[in-house]
PDB file of C-alpha atoms in Angstrom:
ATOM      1  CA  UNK A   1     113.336   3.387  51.066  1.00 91.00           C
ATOM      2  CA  UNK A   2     111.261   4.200  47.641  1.00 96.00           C
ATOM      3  CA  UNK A   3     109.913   2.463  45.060  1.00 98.00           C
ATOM      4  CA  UNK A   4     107.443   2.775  41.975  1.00 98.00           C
ATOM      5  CA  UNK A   5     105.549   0.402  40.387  1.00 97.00           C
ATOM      6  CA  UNK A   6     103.863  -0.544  37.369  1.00 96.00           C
ATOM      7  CA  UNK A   7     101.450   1.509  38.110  1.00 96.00           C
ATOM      8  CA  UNK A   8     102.981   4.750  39.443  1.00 97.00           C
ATOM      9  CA  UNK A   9     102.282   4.426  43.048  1.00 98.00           C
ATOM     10  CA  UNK A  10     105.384   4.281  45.387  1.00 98.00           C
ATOM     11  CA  UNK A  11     106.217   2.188  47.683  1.00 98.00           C
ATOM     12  CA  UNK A  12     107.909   3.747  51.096  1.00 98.00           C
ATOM     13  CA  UNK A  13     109.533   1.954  53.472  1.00 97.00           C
ATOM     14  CA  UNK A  14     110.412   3.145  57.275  1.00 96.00           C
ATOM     15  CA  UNK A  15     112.189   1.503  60.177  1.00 91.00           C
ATOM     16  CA  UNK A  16     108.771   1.731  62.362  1.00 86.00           C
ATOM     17  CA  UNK A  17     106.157   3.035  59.971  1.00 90.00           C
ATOM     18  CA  UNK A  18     106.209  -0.850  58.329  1.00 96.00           C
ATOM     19  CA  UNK A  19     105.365  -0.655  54.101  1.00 98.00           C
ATOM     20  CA  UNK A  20     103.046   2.294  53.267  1.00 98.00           C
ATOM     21  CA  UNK A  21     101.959   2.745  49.551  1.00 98.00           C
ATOM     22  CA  UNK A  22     101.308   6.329  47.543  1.00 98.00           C
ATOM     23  CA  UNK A  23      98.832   7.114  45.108  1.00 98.00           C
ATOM     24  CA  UNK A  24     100.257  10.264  42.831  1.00 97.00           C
ATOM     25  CA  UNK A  25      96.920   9.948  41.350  1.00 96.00           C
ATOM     26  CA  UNK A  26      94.273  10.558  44.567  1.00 97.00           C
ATOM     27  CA  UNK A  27      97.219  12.426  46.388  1.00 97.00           C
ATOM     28  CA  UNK A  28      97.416  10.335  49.357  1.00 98.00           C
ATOM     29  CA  UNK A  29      98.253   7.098  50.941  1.00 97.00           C
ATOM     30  CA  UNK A  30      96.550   4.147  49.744  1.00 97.00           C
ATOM     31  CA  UNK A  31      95.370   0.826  51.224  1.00 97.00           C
ATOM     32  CA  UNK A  32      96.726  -2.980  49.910  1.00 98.00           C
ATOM     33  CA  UNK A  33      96.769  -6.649  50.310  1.00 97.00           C
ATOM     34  CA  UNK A  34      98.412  -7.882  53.672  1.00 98.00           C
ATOM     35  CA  UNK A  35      98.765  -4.057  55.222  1.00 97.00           C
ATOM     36  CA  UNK A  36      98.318  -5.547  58.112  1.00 96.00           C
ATOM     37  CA  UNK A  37     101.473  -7.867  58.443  1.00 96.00           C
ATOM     38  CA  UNK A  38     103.518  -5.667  56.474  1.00 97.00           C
ATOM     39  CA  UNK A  39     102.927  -1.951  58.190  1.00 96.00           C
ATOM     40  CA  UNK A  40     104.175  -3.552  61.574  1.00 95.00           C
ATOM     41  CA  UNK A  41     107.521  -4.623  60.103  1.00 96.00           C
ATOM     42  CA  UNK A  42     110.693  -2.913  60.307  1.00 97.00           C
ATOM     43  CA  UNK A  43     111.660  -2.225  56.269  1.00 98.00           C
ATOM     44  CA  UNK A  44     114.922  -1.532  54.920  1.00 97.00           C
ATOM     45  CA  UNK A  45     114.751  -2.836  51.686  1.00 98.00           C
ATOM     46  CA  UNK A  46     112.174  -2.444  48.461  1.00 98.00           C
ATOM     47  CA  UNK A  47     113.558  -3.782  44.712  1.00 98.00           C
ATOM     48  CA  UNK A  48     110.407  -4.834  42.075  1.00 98.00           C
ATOM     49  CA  UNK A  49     111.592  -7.582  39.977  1.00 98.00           C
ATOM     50  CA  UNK A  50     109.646  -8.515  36.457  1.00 96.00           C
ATOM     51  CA  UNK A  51     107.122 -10.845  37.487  1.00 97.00           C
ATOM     52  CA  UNK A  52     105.546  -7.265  39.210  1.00 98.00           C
ATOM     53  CA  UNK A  53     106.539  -8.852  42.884  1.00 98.00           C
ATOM     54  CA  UNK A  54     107.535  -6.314  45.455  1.00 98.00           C
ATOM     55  CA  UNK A  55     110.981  -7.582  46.822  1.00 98.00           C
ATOM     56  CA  UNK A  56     110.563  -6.680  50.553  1.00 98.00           C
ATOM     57  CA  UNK A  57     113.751  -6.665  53.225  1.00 98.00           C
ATOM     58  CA  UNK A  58     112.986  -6.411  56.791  1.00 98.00           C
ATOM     59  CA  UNK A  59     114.897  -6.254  59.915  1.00 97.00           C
ATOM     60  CA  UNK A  60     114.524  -9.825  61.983  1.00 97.00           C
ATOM     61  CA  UNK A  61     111.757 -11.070  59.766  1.00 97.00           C
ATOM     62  CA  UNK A  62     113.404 -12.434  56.534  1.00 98.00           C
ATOM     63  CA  UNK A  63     112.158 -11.173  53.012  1.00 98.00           C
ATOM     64  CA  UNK A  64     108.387 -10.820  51.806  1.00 98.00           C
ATOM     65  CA  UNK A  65     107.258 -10.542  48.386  1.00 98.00           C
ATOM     66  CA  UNK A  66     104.251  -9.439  47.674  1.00 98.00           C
ATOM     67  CA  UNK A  67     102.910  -9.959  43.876  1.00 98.00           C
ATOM     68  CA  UNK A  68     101.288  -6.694  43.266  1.00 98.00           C
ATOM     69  CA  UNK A  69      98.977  -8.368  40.972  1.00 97.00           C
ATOM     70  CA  UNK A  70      97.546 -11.082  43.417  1.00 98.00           C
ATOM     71  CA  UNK A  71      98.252  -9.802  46.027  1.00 98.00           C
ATOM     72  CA  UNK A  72     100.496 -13.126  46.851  1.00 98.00           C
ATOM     73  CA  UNK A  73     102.690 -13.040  49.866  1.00 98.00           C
ATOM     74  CA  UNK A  74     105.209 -15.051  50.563  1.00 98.00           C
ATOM     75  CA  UNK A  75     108.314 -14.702  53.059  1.00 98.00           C
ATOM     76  CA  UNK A  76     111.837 -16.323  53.261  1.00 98.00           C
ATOM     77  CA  UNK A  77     113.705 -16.368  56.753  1.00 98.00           C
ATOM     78  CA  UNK A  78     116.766 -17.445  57.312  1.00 98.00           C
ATOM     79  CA  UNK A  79     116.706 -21.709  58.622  1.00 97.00           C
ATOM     80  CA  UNK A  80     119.098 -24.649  58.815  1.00 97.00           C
ATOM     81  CA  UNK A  81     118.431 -25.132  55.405  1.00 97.00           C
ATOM     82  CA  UNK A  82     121.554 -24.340  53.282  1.00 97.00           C
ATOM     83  CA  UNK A  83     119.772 -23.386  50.372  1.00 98.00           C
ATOM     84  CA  UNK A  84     117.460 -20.331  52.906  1.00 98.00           C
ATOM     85  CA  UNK A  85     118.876 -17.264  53.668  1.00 98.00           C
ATOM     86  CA  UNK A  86     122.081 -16.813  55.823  1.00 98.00           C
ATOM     87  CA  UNK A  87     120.266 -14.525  57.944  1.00 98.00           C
ATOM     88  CA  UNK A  88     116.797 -12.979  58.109  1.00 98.00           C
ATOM     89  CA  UNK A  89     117.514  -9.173  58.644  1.00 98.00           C
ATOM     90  CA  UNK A  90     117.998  -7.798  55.042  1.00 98.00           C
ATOM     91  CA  UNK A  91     119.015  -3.884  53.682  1.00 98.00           C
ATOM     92  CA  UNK A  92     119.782  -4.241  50.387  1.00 98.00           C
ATOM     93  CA  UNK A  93     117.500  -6.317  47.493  1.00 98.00           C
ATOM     94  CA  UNK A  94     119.127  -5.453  44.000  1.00 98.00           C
ATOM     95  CA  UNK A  95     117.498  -6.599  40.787  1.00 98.00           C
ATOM     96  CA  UNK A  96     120.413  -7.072  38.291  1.00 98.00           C
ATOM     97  CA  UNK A  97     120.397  -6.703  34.570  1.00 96.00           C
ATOM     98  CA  UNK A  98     119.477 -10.386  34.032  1.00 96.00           C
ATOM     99  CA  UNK A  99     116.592 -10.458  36.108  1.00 97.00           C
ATOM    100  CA  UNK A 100     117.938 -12.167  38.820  1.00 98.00           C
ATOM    101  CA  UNK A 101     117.281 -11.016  42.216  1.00 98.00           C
ATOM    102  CA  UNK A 102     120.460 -10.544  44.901  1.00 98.00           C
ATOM    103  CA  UNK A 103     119.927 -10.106  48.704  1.00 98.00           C
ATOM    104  CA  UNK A 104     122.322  -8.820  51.192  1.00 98.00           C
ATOM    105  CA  UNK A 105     121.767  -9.225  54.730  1.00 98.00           C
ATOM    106  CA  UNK A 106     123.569  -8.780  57.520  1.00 97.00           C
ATOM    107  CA  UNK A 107     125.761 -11.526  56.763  1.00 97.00           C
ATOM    108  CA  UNK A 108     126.683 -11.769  53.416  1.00 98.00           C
ATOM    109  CA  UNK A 109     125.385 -11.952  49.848  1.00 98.00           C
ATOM    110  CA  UNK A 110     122.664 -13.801  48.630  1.00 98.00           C
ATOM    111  CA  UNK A 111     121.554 -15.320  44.936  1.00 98.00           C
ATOM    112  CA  UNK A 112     117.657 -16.171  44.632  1.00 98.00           C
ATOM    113  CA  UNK A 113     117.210 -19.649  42.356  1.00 98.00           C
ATOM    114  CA  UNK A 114     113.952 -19.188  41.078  1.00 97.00           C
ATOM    115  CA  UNK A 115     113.717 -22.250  39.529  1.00 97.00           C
ATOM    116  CA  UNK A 116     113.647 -23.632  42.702  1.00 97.00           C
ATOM    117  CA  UNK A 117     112.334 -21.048  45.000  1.00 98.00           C
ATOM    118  CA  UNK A 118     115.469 -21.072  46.915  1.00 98.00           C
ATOM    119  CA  UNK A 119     118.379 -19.373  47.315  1.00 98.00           C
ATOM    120  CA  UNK A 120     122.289 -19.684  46.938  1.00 98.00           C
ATOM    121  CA  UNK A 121     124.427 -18.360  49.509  1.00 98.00           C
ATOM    122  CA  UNK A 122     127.406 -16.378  47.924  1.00 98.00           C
ATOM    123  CA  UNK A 123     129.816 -15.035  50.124  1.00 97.00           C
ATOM    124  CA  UNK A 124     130.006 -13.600  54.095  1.00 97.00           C
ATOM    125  CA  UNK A 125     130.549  -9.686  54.558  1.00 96.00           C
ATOM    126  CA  UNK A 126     129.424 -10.112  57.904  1.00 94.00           C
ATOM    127  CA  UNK A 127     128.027  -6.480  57.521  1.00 94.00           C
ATOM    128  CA  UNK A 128     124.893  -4.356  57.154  1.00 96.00           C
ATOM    129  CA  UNK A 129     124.885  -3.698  53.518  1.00 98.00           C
ATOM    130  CA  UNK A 130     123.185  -1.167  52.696  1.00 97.00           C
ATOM    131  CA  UNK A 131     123.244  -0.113  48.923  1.00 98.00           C
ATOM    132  CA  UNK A 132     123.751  -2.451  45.866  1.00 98.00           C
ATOM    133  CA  UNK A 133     124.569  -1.179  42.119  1.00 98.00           C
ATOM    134  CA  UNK A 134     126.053  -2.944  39.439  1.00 98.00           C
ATOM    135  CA  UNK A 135     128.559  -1.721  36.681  1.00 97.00           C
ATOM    136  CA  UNK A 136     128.695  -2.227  32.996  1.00 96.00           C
ATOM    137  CA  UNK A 137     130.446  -5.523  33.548  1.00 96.00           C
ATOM    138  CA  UNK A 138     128.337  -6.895  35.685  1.00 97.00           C
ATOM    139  CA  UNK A 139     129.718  -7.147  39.165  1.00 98.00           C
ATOM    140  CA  UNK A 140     128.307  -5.629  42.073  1.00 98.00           C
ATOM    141  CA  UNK A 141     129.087  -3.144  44.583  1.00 98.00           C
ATOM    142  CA  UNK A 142     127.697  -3.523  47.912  1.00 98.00           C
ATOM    143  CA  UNK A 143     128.173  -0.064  50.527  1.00 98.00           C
ATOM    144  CA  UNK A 144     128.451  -1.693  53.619  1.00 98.00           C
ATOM    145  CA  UNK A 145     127.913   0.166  57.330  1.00 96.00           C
ATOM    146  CA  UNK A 146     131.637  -0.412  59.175  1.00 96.00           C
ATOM    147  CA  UNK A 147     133.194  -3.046  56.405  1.00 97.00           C
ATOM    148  CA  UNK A 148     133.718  -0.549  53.502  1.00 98.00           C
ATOM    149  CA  UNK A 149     133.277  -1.177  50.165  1.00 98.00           C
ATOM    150  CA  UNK A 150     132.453  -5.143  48.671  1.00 98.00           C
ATOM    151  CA  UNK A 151     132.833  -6.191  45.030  1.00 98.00           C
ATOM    152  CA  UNK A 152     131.453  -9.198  43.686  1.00 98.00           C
ATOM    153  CA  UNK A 153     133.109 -10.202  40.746  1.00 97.00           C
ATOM    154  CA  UNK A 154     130.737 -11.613  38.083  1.00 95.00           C
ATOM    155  CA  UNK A 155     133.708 -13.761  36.388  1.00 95.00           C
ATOM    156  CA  UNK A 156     135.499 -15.592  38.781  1.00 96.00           C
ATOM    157  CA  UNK A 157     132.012 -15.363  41.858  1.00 95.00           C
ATOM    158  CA  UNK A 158     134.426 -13.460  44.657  1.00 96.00           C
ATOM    159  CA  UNK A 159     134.415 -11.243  46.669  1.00 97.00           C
ATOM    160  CA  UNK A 160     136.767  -8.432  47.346  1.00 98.00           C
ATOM    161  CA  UNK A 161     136.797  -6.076  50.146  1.00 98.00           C
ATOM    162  CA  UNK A 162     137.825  -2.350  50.073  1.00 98.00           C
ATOM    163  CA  UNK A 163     138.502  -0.965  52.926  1.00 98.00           C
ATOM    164  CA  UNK A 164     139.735   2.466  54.224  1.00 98.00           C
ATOM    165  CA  UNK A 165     143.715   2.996  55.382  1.00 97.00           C
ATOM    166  CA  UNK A 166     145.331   5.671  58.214  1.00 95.00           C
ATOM    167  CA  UNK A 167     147.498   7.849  55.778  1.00 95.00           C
ATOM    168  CA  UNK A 168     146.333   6.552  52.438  1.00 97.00           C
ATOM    169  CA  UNK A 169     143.909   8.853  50.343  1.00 96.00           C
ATOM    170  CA  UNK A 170     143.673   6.218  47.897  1.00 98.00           C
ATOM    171  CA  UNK A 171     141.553   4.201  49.542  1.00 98.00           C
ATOM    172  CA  UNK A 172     138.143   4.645  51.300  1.00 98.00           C
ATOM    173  CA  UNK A 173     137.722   8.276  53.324  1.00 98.00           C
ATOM    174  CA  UNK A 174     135.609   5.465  55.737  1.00 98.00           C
ATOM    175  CA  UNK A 175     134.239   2.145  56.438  1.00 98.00           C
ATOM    176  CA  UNK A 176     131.064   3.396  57.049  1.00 98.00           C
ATOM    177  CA  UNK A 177     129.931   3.392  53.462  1.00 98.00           C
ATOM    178  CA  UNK A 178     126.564   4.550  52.986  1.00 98.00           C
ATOM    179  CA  UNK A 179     126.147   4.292  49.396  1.00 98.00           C
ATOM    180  CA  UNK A 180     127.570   3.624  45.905  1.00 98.00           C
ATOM    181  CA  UNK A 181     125.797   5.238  42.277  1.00 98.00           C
ATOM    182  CA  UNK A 182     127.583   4.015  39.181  1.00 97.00           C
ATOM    183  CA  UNK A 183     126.621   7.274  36.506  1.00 96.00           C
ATOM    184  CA  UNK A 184     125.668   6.872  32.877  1.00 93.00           C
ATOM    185  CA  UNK A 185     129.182   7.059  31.651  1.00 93.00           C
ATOM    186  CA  UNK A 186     130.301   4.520  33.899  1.00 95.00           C
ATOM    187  CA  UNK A 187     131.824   5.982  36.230  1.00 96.00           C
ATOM    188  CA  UNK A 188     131.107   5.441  40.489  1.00 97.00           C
ATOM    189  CA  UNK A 189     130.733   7.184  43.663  1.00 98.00           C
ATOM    190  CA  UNK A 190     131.237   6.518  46.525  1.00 98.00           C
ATOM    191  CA  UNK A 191     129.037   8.323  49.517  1.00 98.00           C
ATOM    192  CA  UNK A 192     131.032   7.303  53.142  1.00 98.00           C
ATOM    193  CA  UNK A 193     130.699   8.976  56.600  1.00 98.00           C
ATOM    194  CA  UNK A 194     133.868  11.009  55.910  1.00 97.00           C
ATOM    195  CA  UNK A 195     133.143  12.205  52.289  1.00 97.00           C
ATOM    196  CA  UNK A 196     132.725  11.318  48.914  1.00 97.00           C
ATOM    197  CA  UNK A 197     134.701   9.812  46.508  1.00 98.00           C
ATOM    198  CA  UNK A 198     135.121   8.078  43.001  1.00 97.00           C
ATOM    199  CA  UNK A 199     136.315   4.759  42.229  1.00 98.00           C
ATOM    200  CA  UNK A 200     139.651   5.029  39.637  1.00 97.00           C
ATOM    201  CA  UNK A 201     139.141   1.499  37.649  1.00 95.00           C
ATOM    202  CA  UNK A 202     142.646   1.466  36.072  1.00 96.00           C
ATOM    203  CA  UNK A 203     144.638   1.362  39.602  1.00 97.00           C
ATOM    204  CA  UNK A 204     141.937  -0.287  41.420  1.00 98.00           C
ATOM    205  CA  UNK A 205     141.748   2.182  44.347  1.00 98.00           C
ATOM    206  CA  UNK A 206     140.007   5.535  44.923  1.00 98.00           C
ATOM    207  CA  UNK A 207     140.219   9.241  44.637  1.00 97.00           C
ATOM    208  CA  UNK A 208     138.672  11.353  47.066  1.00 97.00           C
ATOM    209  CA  UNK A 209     136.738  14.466  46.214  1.00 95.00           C
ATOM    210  CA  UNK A 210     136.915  17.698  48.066  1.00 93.00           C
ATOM    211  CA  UNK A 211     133.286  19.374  48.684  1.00 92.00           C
ATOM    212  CA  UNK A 212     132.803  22.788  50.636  1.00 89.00           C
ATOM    213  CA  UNK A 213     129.830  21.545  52.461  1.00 90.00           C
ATOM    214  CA  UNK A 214     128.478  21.563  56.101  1.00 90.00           C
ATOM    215  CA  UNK A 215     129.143  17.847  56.474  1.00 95.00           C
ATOM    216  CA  UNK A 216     131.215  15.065  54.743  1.00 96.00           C
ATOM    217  CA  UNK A 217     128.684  12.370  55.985  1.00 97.00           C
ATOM    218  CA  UNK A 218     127.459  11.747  52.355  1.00 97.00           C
ATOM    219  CA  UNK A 219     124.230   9.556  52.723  1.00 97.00           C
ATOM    220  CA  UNK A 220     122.972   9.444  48.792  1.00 97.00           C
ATOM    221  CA  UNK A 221     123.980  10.564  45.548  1.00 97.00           C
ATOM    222  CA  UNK A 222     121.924  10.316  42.468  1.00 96.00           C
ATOM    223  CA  UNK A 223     122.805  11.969  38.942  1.00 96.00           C
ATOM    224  CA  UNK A 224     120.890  14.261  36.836  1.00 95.00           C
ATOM    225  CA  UNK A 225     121.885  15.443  33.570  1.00 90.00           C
ATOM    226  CA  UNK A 226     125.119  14.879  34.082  1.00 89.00           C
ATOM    227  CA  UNK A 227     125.242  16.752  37.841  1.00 94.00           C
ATOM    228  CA  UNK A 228     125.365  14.940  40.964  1.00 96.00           C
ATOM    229  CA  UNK A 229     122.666  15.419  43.849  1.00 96.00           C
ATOM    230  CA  UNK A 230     124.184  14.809  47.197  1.00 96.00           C
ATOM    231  CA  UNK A 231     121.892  14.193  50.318  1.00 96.00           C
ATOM    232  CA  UNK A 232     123.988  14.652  53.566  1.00 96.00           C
ATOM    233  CA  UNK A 233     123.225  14.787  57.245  1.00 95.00           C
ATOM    234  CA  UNK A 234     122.850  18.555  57.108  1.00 94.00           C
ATOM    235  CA  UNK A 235     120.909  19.167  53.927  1.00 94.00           C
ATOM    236  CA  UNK A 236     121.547  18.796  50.168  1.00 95.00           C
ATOM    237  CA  UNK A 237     123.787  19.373  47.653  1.00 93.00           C
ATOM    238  CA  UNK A 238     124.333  19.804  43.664  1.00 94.00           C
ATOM    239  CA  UNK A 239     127.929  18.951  42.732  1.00 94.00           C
ATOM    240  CA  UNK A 240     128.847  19.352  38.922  1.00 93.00           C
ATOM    241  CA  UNK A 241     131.819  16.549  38.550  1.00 89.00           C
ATOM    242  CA  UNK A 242     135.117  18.352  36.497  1.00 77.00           C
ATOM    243  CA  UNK A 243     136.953  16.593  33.734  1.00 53.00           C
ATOM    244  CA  UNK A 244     139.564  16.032  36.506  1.00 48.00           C
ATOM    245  CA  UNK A 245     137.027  13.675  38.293  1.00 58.00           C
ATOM    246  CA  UNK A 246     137.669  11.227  35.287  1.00 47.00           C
TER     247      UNK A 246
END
């Protein structure tokens, strides 16, 4: 996992490798508060939310936030309280467009009250989720490793599972879904472990997209200019969408 801060440095996150931090600037990797706690941790999950804290999921050991300014940490693990976490291995921390900060975890979908430093437990997926993005509605998407595809809806606060059906190419290629990227115009993709496909918003099911590559296990997508960048297990790919992918 990636992410930049206020400052330009990013933020990398590995499985064993803990948090590391990297100066563009001096060109290598820099030292910060609490390196010690947080390079041992397993890290799945980095979002920065507007207060400049570093949103911080982990495997086993909650979510830490660091406050890049104070260098502040503070962690929230899953306990019999029903206002903690409903479980303390997270993958997916996504700051929506109102500020508000969402965590998935292996169990389901969680809201963070800031008010009161606590937070409200949503919905069960029980599934790693993995990747979070939100459309121009506001609902979420949540690409989930064996569950397929979740949507929360912002208007009536459920969610909806998508899932993939022998014989049906309208739904899912998989239930492995490794990620979802909602472009500028609106429109999303969908990365699984058996290709990649687009979401059709009018019938509420999907349209898969045929790709000449080495592999259909389609880890990330990200747009640029209007073209799609495809990371797979066997390299990457550029994919320029056709006005038949509308």
């Amino acid at each position: 996992r990636f992410c930049e801060d206020r400052q330009g440095r990013v933020w990398v996150g590995s499985d064993d490798g803990g948090l590391m931090c990297y100066s563009p600037k001096e060109q290598r990797f820099v030292g910060y508060p609490h390196q010690d706690v947080l390079s041992k941790r397993n890290v799945h999950a980095l979002t920065l939310d507007s207060d400049n804290n570093l949103w911080i999921g982990t495997y086993t050991d909650g979510v830490m936030v660091l406050n890049l300014a104070t260098g502040q940490l503070r962690q929230y693990m899953q306990t019999s309280s029903v206002n903690s976490l409903d479980n303390s291995s997270s993958y997916a921390i996504h700051l929506d467009r109102h500020g508000r900060i969402w965590v998935a975890t292996m169990e389901g979908l969680n809201l963070y009250d800031k008010q009161h430093d606590a937070f409200v437990r949503i919905g069960k997926t029980h599934a790693i989720t993995i990747d979070i993005d939100e459309d121009k509605e506001g609902n979420l998407w949540l690409a989930s490793q064996g569950e397929g595809l979740w949507l929360y809806n912002s208007k009536s606060r459920k969610l909806k599972n998508y899932r993939a059906a022998d014989g049906d190419d309208t739904t899912l290629p998989d239930n492995q879904v490794n990620c979802c990227m909602i472009d500028q115009s609106g429109k999303m993709w969908i990365g699984t472990f058996a290709g990649l496909c687009v979401y059709d918003k009018q019938h509420d099911n999907f349209r898969r997209i045929t790709l000449d590559v080495p592999s259909q296990n389609i880890l990330s997508v990200i747009e640029d200019n209007g073209a799609l960048w495809i990371a797979t297990d066997r390299g990457i790919v550029k994919y320029v969408p056709e006005e038949g992918d509308d």
